[in-house]
Amino acid sequence: MAITGKNFVAGEWRDGDSHFQAVDAQSGKPFGENFASASANDVADACAAAAGAQAEYAGRPLSERAAFLRLAADKIDALGDTLTQRAMKETGLPEARLNGERGRTVGQLRLFADEIEHGGWQGLRIDHADSGRTPPKPDLRMRMVPLGPVAVFGASNFPLAFSVAGGDTASAFAAGCCVVVKGHPAHPGTSELVAGAIAEAVEQAALPAGTFSLLNGTENALGEALVKDPRIAAVGFTGSRGGGLALMRHAADREVPIPVYAEMSSVNPVTLLPSRLSEDPKGLARAYVGSLSMGAGQFCTNPGILLAVESDALDIFLDETRTALAEIGGQTMLTPSIHDAYAEAAERLAMRSGAEQVGIGPEATGTCGRAQVFTVSAEAFLADPGFSEEVFGPSSIVVRCSDLAQLRGVLEQMEGQLTATLHMDEADHDAARDLLPVLETLAGRIIANGWPTGVDVTHAMVHGGPFPATSDGRSTSVGTLAIDRFLRPVSYQDMPEALLPKSLRDEAGSEIRRVDGKFRD
Amino acid sequence: MAITGKNFVAGEWRDGDSHFQAVDAQSGKPFGENFASASANDVADACAAAAGAQAEYAGRPLSERAAFLRLAADKIDALGDTLTQRAMKETGLPEARLNGERGRTVGQLRLFADEIEHGGWQGLRIDHADSGRTPPKPDLRMRMVPLGPVAVFGASNFPLAFSVAGGDTASAFAAGCCVVVKGHPAHPGTSELVAGAIAEAVEQAALPAGTFSLLNGTENALGEALVKDPRIAAVGFTGSRGGGLALMRHAADREVPIPVYAEMSSVNPVTLLPSRLSEDPKGLARAYVGSLSMGAGQFCTNPGILLAVESDALDIFLDETRTALAEIGGQTMLTPSIHDAYAEAAERLAMRSGAEQVGIGPEATGTCGRAQVFTVSAEAFLADPGFSEEVFGPSSIVVRCSDLAQLRGVLEQMEGQLTATLHMDEADHDAARDLLPVLETLAGRIIANGWPTGVDVTHAMVHGGPFPATSDGRSTSVGTLAIDRFLRPVSYQDMPEALLPKSLRDEAGSEIRRVDGKFRD
């Protein structure tokens, strides 16, 4: 499959007037094809086509919608090594990680295909009429319908699982929404390969051409135009806080405001409770350094803050952290600018009042990020909000607390987070019980005795959390509940059976529905 | 129960420095007690108390939460005629309507009490661990938790069912959220009586004092301060488009933006399909006038636009509409300013290019609103967006279309609506089938052969719809699904059984849960 550098707009591959090149993550040098920057016309055409296709795509039987997602998964799988090699060059991520991420991506599409057929997300409810009541009770039947075309922004740090055919795209398609993807300029070739796979699936499933489009470009104006297009009904985004806030503003300023699901920034506090810490300070330190340096720290769930109470065990933990860091080789970061931003942010962190460096990885070259850990007292941490800002890369801060009450106080003043973690043994349960209500308010996922990196794609996963972890803490961007983001309820009152959607007719017995208040499975 | 004019802040009745009086809706004259205008301090204290009470209220067993709602319902019921008489004087609404509205209000509280115990809204999901998978699959368990304290704005047009103990308050309490109500200044005495009932229920249920507060006042600054208070986590509002848009802006401008559920404006298009219209033009005209003039047209579901294809039957319908209007006595409107705004809006409508008056109710005195209907061609309607603006009061516009294609075109260009109605018989089913996808995109509720006024409080009701009908078309403000507005998901990963919420433990067998992807009821 040759890469052409074209955008995929409403069923056709289109060149453009201005172009950009992909950048080799390792060398920092542009290479290969000229990628067309999508024009305002391309945005308008893609959105118009999506709006035109919306009713037909949403109206297809759920079995066809599921088959389409499975077809897309098969075709992405079939890209095999071509896809991995291209993504490696563009992102600097290692081969095993990218093969794993491809598996995650196609697994996600297939999980959503199963979820489409499960159908519980349709929220079917039937309340039968009661003509004897005063006033007479009408017949009411409810189902969820898709919001309309969704704009999805590819993320730099998951070139497959949160990009063109990533979680946002899969959940929007599953909800019955057409999708216009704004590809991330850090991996345009990867984006094109995946878009080609979806385009083939659209064609093979005989879906309308507007069901899916891909727009590439390096300018913020492209994303702004997409979010402001009146035919776009919702936005999915994973990226920086600045980027997410800008999209939120554009969406709120529209004549018709629309929901933005932006997954933005999180420092994912990890708390080591005293008994557990004293039991295995060295093992915890090794696991901590492994988690914070994994993927060059370029995960939204990176453990950026670790909290513990001052103790001999904490000193041992910090010593072992230093030792472990010294053994961690630098890894190529996603882009030269992400590398530079990381280096600067780590320098700023080192200069903050009260910050001490615990340890750092070996000298690194090129666009590699050096893992490093700082420590700070709880007082100094609380005095400077700068410590709470996400650093995108392999760094973390250990906050030393005088006691559990102070530790709780630090957690209470934190901003919203994707995750919050407790390491504990049974002797720590009372302390954990005291902290849990704080963590439930703070984060979308609470982890016991693990590390926040690693987000399982399943039914009970929440990858979300209060602002500014996300723009909208009422939802998740990973797992099957993500489908709910792109739905709205519609109720049918006294509608003749022949005109009701099939799923709401009395005869449709196999659906999961709530009838007169009671579930029937 | 004597009315004191005080605000209810965090368990105490508080007077203030500045005051206002209630206005007799019929005479337009102030009367009775001096009501304290809540100060900035009152707002801060109410919000601080709500935040302080939040964890305790949310942590109470669901049976206690349900008992509290039932207690509040009983105490409102017990206010009996005192409440009705006060509301009559303040709102001008007739006795039967207010007694009915009280029944609806307490019925709503009791329905939400049942819903709390049903528990499906908790969205419980369990995915068991699989240590054999690569990578090992963690144990994940999800539930919905309350967003936090909710600010509820009382509505002028439902002094009971959408005011202090109305739908927003009931659904927020049901979700486990503490509530701070900003009472509507058009019925401060009614608000105080109901607040007193809730205050007694809070005390009797031994809930923390911050569970509920009522703040009265006439200035917009009060509502602004409430929405901007950092402890408020969500907003429920029913009122004007201008008011709702202002609250949306305040919420979006906060350091931590919060969701606003504003139910704002809707013209609720009713379509008379040709065969049904020709069958009974006179009966439809009578029902139309009845619906548009009910409650002096002061319903968000008032049929403000009626669409039909030109025909002899339509002429008969219009003639009968004229006759019926002449028999409709004027009804007192909620406030003198609502009356004046209605009279002005109706005058502006009459002046629009292409508008013709079909008929008008008899000369009315004081603050009574005269029912009136205009007609306009589809071309003129499409040429002037002013025709699509909601007029709050007993007026409506009949849009005459040349054929069904033009009628469909008019519906396609409409803004989001709460409801869309089709009158049809079997010969109209093909036309209805063609229009349904348009209506599903347009509105939250689609009604067959009825009128939009009348909103049943039940499970399958949607009282919501795309912007600007509401600020957030993903939800409903009436019916049990309203509870979902005030919830967010939290996931627990590998949490020891002893620390899990009871509803998520393996032993908790009676809950409605989705376990490893399958529902167990």
mmCIF file of C-alpha atoms in Angstrom, chain B residues 200-320:
data_model
loop_
_atom_site.group_PDB
_atom_site.id
_atom_site.type_symbol
_atom_site.label_atom_id
_atom_site.label_comp_id
_atom_site.label_asym_id
_atom_site.label_seq_id
_atom_site.Cartn_x
_atom_site.Cartn_y
_atom_site.Cartn_z
ATOM 1 C CA GLU B 200 -38.093 19.610 58.040
ATOM 2 C CA ALA B 201 -37.405 16.491 55.995
ATOM 3 C CA VAL B 202 -33.642 17.119 56.169
ATOM 4 C CA GLU B 203 -33.857 17.473 59.927
ATOM 5 C CA GLN B 204 -36.131 14.497 60.454
ATOM 6 C CA ALA B 205 -33.918 12.313 58.251
ATOM 7 C CA ALA B 206 -30.945 13.470 60.332
ATOM 8 C CA LEU B 207 -29.119 14.636 57.219
ATOM 9 C CA PRO B 208 -26.406 17.294 57.449
ATOM 10 C CA ALA B 209 -27.779 20.855 57.391
ATOM 11 C CA GLY B 210 -25.939 21.702 54.160
ATOM 12 C CA THR B 211 -27.967 19.148 52.202
ATOM 13 C CA PHE B 212 -30.368 21.884 51.121
ATOM 14 C CA SER B 213 -30.457 25.708 51.004
ATOM 15 C CA LEU B 214 -32.825 28.280 49.501
ATOM 16 C CA LEU B 215 -31.630 31.694 48.362
ATOM 17 C CA ASN B 216 -34.097 34.370 47.276
ATOM 18 C CA GLY B 217 -33.364 37.541 45.364
ATOM 19 C CA THR B 218 -34.306 39.653 42.368
ATOM 20 C CA GLU B 219 -30.868 40.436 40.919
ATOM 21 C CA ASN B 220 -29.094 38.427 38.219
ATOM 22 C CA ALA B 221 -25.906 38.808 40.242
ATOM 23 C CA LEU B 222 -27.253 36.267 42.743
ATOM 24 C CA GLY B 223 -27.563 33.541 40.133
ATOM 25 C CA GLU B 224 -24.197 34.472 38.661
ATOM 26 C CA ALA B 225 -22.481 34.213 42.061
ATOM 27 C CA LEU B 226 -24.097 30.829 42.632
ATOM 28 C CA VAL B 227 -23.002 29.382 39.268
ATOM 29 C CA LYS B 228 -19.499 30.770 39.728
ATOM 30 C CA ASP B 229 -19.053 29.395 43.238
ATOM 31 C CA PRO B 230 -16.223 26.838 42.944
ATOM 32 C CA ARG B 231 -18.104 24.357 45.143
ATOM 33 C CA ILE B 232 -21.035 24.079 42.738
ATOM 34 C CA ALA B 233 -20.616 21.108 40.398
ATOM 35 C CA ALA B 234 -23.634 21.411 38.066
ATOM 36 C CA VAL B 235 -26.587 23.664 37.291
ATOM 37 C CA GLY B 236 -30.269 22.963 36.581
ATOM 38 C CA PHE B 237 -32.331 25.751 35.046
ATOM 39 C CA THR B 238 -35.665 26.233 33.311
ATOM 40 C CA GLY B 239 -36.360 29.648 31.887
ATOM 41 C CA SER B 240 -35.643 32.050 29.073
ATOM 42 C CA ARG B 241 -33.063 31.627 26.349
ATOM 43 C CA GLY B 242 -31.252 34.769 27.477
ATOM 44 C CA GLY B 243 -31.089 33.539 31.058
ATOM 45 C CA GLY B 244 -29.922 30.075 30.059
ATOM 46 C CA LEU B 245 -27.244 31.404 27.704
ATOM 47 C CA ALA B 246 -25.922 33.689 30.455
ATOM 48 C CA LEU B 247 -25.604 30.759 32.855
ATOM 49 C CA MET B 248 -23.852 28.697 30.163
ATOM 50 C CA ARG B 249 -21.312 31.502 29.707
ATOM 51 C CA HIS B 250 -20.712 31.845 33.454
ATOM 52 C CA ALA B 251 -20.210 28.078 33.743
ATOM 53 C CA ALA B 252 -17.825 27.934 30.772
ATOM 54 C CA ASP B 253 -15.802 30.900 32.092
ATOM 55 C CA ARG B 254 -15.113 29.287 35.470
ATOM 56 C CA GLU B 255 -11.640 28.056 36.279
ATOM 57 C CA VAL B 256 -13.272 24.628 36.444
ATOM 58 C CA PRO B 257 -16.134 24.603 33.898
ATOM 59 C CA ILE B 258 -19.269 22.727 34.968
ATOM 60 C CA PRO B 259 -22.269 21.280 33.142
ATOM 61 C CA VAL B 260 -25.368 23.437 32.787
ATOM 62 C CA TYR B 261 -28.713 21.813 32.105
ATOM 63 C CA ALA B 262 -30.788 24.730 30.887
ATOM 64 C CA GLU B 263 -34.203 24.140 29.396
ATOM 65 C CA MET B 264 -34.653 27.326 27.399
ATOM 66 C CA SER B 265 -36.927 27.800 24.430
ATOM 67 C CA SER B 266 -38.944 25.794 21.987
ATOM 68 C CA VAL B 267 -41.748 26.452 19.513
ATOM 69 C CA ASN B 268 -42.775 22.775 19.384
ATOM 70 C CA PRO B 269 -43.835 22.360 15.750
ATOM 71 C CA VAL B 270 -47.085 20.485 15.167
ATOM 72 C CA THR B 271 -47.680 19.061 11.702
ATOM 73 C CA LEU B 272 -51.166 18.253 10.445
ATOM 74 C CA LEU B 273 -50.765 15.649 7.718
ATOM 75 C CA PRO B 274 -53.274 15.975 4.844
ATOM 76 C CA SER B 275 -55.499 12.963 5.273
ATOM 77 C CA ARG B 276 -55.949 13.444 9.010
ATOM 78 C CA LEU B 277 -56.562 17.176 8.519
ATOM 79 C CA SER B 278 -59.266 16.596 5.911
ATOM 80 C CA GLU B 279 -60.926 14.077 8.220
ATOM 81 C CA ASP B 280 -61.584 16.451 11.131
ATOM 82 C CA PRO B 281 -60.420 20.034 10.558
ATOM 83 C CA LYS B 282 -62.829 21.465 13.133
ATOM 84 C CA GLY B 283 -61.951 19.034 15.902
ATOM 85 C CA LEU B 284 -58.234 19.636 15.332
ATOM 86 C CA ALA B 285 -58.765 23.411 15.435
ATOM 87 C CA ARG B 286 -60.601 23.174 18.770
ATOM 88 C CA ALA B 287 -57.858 20.984 20.249
ATOM 89 C CA TYR B 288 -55.163 23.292 18.869
ATOM 90 C CA VAL B 289 -56.671 26.379 20.486
ATOM 91 C CA GLY B 290 -57.133 24.449 23.717
ATOM 92 C CA SER B 291 -53.476 23.448 23.766
ATOM 93 C CA LEU B 292 -52.011 26.826 22.841
ATOM 94 C CA SER B 293 -54.112 28.746 25.356
ATOM 95 C CA MET B 294 -53.764 26.278 28.244
ATOM 96 C CA GLY B 295 -52.141 27.908 31.275
ATOM 97 C CA ALA B 296 -52.107 31.202 29.325
ATOM 98 C CA GLY B 297 -49.648 29.523 26.933
ATOM 99 C CA GLN B 298 -46.964 29.605 29.568
ATOM 100 C CA PHE B 299 -45.608 26.126 28.884
ATOM 101 C CA CYS B 300 -42.243 25.324 27.350
ATOM 102 C CA THR B 301 -44.169 22.778 25.282
ATOM 103 C CA ASN B 302 -46.698 25.265 23.910
ATOM 104 C CA PRO B 303 -47.473 24.566 20.221
ATOM 105 C CA GLY B 304 -45.991 27.798 18.835
ATOM 106 C CA ILE B 305 -45.811 26.631 15.215
ATOM 107 C CA LEU B 306 -48.328 24.577 13.264
ATOM 108 C CA LEU B 307 -47.535 23.299 9.766
ATOM 109 C CA ALA B 308 -49.974 22.129 7.135
ATOM 110 C CA VAL B 309 -50.327 21.876 3.379
ATOM 111 C CA GLU B 310 -52.720 24.349 1.684
ATOM 112 C CA SER B 311 -56.167 22.796 1.172
ATOM 113 C CA ASP B 312 -59.851 23.414 1.697
ATOM 114 C CA ALA B 313 -59.558 21.523 4.948
ATOM 115 C CA LEU B 314 -56.874 23.939 6.112
ATOM 116 C CA ASP B 315 -59.218 26.857 5.400
ATOM 117 C CA ILE B 316 -61.919 25.190 7.482
ATOM 118 C CA PHE B 317 -59.339 24.568 10.212
ATOM 119 C CA LEU B 318 -58.382 28.264 10.203
ATOM 120 C CA ASP B 319 -62.010 29.392 10.288
ATOM 121 C CA GLU B 320 -62.740 27.161 13.243
#
